[in-house]
Tab-separated table of C-alpha atoms in Angstrom:
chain	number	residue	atom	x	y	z
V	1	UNK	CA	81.484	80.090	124.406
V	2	UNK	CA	83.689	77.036	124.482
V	3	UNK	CA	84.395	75.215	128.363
V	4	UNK	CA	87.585	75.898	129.824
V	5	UNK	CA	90.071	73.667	129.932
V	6	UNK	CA	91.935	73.390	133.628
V	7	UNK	CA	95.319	73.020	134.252
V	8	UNK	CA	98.347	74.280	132.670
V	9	UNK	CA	96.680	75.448	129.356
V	10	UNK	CA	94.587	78.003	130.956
V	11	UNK	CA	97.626	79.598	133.462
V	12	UNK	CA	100.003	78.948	130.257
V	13	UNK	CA	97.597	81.333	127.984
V	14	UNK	CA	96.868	84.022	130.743
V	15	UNK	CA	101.345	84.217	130.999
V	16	UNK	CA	101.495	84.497	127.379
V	17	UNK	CA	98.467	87.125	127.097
V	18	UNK	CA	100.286	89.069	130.056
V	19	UNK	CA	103.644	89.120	128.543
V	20	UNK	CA	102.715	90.099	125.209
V	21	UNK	CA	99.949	93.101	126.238
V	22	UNK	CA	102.874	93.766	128.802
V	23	UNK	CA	105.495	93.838	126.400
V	24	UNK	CA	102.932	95.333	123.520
V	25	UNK	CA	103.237	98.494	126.464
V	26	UNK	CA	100.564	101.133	125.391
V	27	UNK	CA	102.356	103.649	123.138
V	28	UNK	CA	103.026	104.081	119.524
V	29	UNK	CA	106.928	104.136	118.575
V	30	UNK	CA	107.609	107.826	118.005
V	31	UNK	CA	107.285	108.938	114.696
V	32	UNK	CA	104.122	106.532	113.835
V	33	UNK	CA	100.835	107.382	113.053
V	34	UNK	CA	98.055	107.062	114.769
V	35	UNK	CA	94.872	105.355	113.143
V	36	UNK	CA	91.264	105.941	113.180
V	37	UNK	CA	89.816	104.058	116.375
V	38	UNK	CA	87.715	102.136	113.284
V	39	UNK	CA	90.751	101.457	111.178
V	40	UNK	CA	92.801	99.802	114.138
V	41	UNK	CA	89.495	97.872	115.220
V	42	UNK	CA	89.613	96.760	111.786
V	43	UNK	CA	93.351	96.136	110.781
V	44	UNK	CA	93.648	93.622	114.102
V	45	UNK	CA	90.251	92.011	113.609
V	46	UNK	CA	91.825	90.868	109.817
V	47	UNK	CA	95.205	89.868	111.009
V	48	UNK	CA	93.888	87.879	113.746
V	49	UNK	CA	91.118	85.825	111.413
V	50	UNK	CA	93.726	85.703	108.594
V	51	UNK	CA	95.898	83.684	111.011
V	52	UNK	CA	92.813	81.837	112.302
V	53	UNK	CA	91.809	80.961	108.366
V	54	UNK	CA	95.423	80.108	107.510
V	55	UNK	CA	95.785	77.125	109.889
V	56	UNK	CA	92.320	76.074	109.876
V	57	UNK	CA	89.663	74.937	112.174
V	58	UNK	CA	86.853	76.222	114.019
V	59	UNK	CA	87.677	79.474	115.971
V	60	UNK	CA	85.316	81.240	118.396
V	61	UNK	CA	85.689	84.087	120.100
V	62	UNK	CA	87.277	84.617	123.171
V	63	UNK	CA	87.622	88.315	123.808
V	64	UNK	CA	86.851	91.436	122.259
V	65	UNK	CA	87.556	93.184	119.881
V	66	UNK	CA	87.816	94.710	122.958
V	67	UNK	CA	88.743	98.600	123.350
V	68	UNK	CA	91.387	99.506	125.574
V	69	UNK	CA	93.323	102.582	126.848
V	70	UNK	CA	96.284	103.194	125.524
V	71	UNK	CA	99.201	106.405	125.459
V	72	UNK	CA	100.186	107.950	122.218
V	73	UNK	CA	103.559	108.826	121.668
V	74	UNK	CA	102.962	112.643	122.407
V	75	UNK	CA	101.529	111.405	125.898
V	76	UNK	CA	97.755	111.872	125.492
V	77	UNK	CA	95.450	108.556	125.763
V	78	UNK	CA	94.103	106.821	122.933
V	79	UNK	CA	92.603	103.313	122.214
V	80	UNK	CA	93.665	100.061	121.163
V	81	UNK	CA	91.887	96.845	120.744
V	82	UNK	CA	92.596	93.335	121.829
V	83	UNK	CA	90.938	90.533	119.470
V	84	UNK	CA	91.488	86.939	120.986
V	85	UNK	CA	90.293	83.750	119.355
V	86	UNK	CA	90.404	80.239	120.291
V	87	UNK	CA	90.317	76.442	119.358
V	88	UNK	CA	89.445	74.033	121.192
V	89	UNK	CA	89.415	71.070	118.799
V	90	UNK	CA	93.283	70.236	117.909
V	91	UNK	CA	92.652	66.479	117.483
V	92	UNK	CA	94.970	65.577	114.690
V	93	UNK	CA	96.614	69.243	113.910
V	94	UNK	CA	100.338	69.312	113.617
V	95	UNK	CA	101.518	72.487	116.200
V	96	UNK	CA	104.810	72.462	114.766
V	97	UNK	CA	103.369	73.026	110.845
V	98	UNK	CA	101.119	75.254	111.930
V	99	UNK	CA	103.637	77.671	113.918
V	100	UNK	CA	105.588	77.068	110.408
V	101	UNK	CA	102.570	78.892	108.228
V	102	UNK	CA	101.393	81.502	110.914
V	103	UNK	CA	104.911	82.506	111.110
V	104	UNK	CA	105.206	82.810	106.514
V	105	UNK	CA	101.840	84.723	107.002
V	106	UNK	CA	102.988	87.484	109.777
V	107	UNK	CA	106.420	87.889	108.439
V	108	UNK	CA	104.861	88.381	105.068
V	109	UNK	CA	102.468	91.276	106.810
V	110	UNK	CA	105.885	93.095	108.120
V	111	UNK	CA	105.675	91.490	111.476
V	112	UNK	CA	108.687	90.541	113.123
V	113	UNK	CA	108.234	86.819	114.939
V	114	UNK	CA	109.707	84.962	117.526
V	115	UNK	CA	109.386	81.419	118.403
V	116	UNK	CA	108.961	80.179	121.769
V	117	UNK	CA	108.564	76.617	123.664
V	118	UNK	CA	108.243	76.327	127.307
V	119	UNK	CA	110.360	73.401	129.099
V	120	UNK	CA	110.095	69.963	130.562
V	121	UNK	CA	108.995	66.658	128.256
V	122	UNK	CA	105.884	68.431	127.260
V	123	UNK	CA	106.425	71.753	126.116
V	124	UNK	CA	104.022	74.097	125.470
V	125	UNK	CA	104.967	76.061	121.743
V	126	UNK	CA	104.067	78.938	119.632
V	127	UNK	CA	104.943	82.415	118.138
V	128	UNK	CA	104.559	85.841	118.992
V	129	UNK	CA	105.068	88.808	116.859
V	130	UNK	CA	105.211	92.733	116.483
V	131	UNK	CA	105.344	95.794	114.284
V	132	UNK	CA	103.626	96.049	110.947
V	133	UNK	CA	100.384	96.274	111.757
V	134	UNK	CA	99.995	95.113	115.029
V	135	UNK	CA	101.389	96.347	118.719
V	136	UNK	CA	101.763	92.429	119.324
V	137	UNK	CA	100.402	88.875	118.408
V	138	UNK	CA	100.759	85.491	119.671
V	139	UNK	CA	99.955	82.376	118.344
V	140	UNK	CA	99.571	79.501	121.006
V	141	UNK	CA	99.570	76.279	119.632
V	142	UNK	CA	99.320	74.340	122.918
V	143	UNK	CA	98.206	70.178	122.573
V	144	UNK	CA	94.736	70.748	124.374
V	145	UNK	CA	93.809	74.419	122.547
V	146	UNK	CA	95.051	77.165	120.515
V	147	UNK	CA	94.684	80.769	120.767
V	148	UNK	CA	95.366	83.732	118.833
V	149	UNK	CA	96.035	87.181	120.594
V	150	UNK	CA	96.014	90.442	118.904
V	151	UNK	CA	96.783	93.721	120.024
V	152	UNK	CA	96.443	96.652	117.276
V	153	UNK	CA	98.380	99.948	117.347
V	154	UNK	CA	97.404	103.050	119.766
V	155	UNK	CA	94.461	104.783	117.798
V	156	UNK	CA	93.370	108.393	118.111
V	157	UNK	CA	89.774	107.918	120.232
V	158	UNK	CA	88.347	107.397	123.633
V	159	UNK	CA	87.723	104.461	125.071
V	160	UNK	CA	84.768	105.349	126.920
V	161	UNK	CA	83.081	106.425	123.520
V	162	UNK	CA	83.836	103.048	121.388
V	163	UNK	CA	82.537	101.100	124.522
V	164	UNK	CA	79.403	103.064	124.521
V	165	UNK	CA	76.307	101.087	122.697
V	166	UNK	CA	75.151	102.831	119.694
């Protein structure tokens, strides 16, 4: 795994994270289906390393896929997974393009985006997103690193059974 980088980068990507699992909440809308604990590993792991792929770079791993409890819209638990990658070499990458194609890519995929920048002379910038085939998904594309957080939809399953070794 990659160093950390101090400062503002690390508290600015552990906001965002917060925000968007908070937002992301841990139900389905009513009326959707729940997947197969597999298929939601699966559909975020894609979305998340299609991003990754479409603006380049070398990624690692942060977190996960990482199973998580989550409440189905009838009110019984299920699981979702969290993927996070990150990139710590943005020497010479252009945030502003690369918000630009993550945001084509996700909107393509039925996700609806939003933009957001931070304030002061040095904003921090990026995109988050939801529905389709995610809960949520951010793209940070900060100066020092960029990360990619994805949360897939509640799946039928239980959590203490995908985290068990095989």
């Amino acid at each position: 795994m990659n160093a950390r980088i101090p400062g503002r980068v690390d508290v600015g990507a552990a906001v965002i994270l917060t925000a968007a699992l908070s937002a992301a909440g841990c139900s389905n809308a009513p009326g959707s289906k729940a997947a197969d604990p597999s298929e939601a590993k699966q559909s975020i792991v894609s979305i998340v390393e299609e991003s990754a792929d479409a603006v380049g770079g070398d990624w690692t791993v942060y977190r996960g896929p990482a199973a998580e409890v989550c409440t189905q819209s009838g009110g019984g638990d299920g699981a979702r997974f969290v993927y996070i990658l990150e990139r710590s070499d943005t020497d010479g990458t252009d945030p502003a393009a690369d918000i630009r194609t993550v945001e084509e890519l996700w909107q393509a995929k039925g996700i609806t985006t939003e933009r957001f920048e931070s304030g002061g002379s040095d904003p921090l910038t990026g995109i988050r997103g939801a529905d389709g085939p995610v809960t949520s998904i951010g793209f940070n594309a900060y100066p020092q690193r960029y990360s990619i957080t994805g949360v897939s939809k509640c799946s039928d399953g239980d959590v203490k059974d995908l985290r068990s070794p095989e």
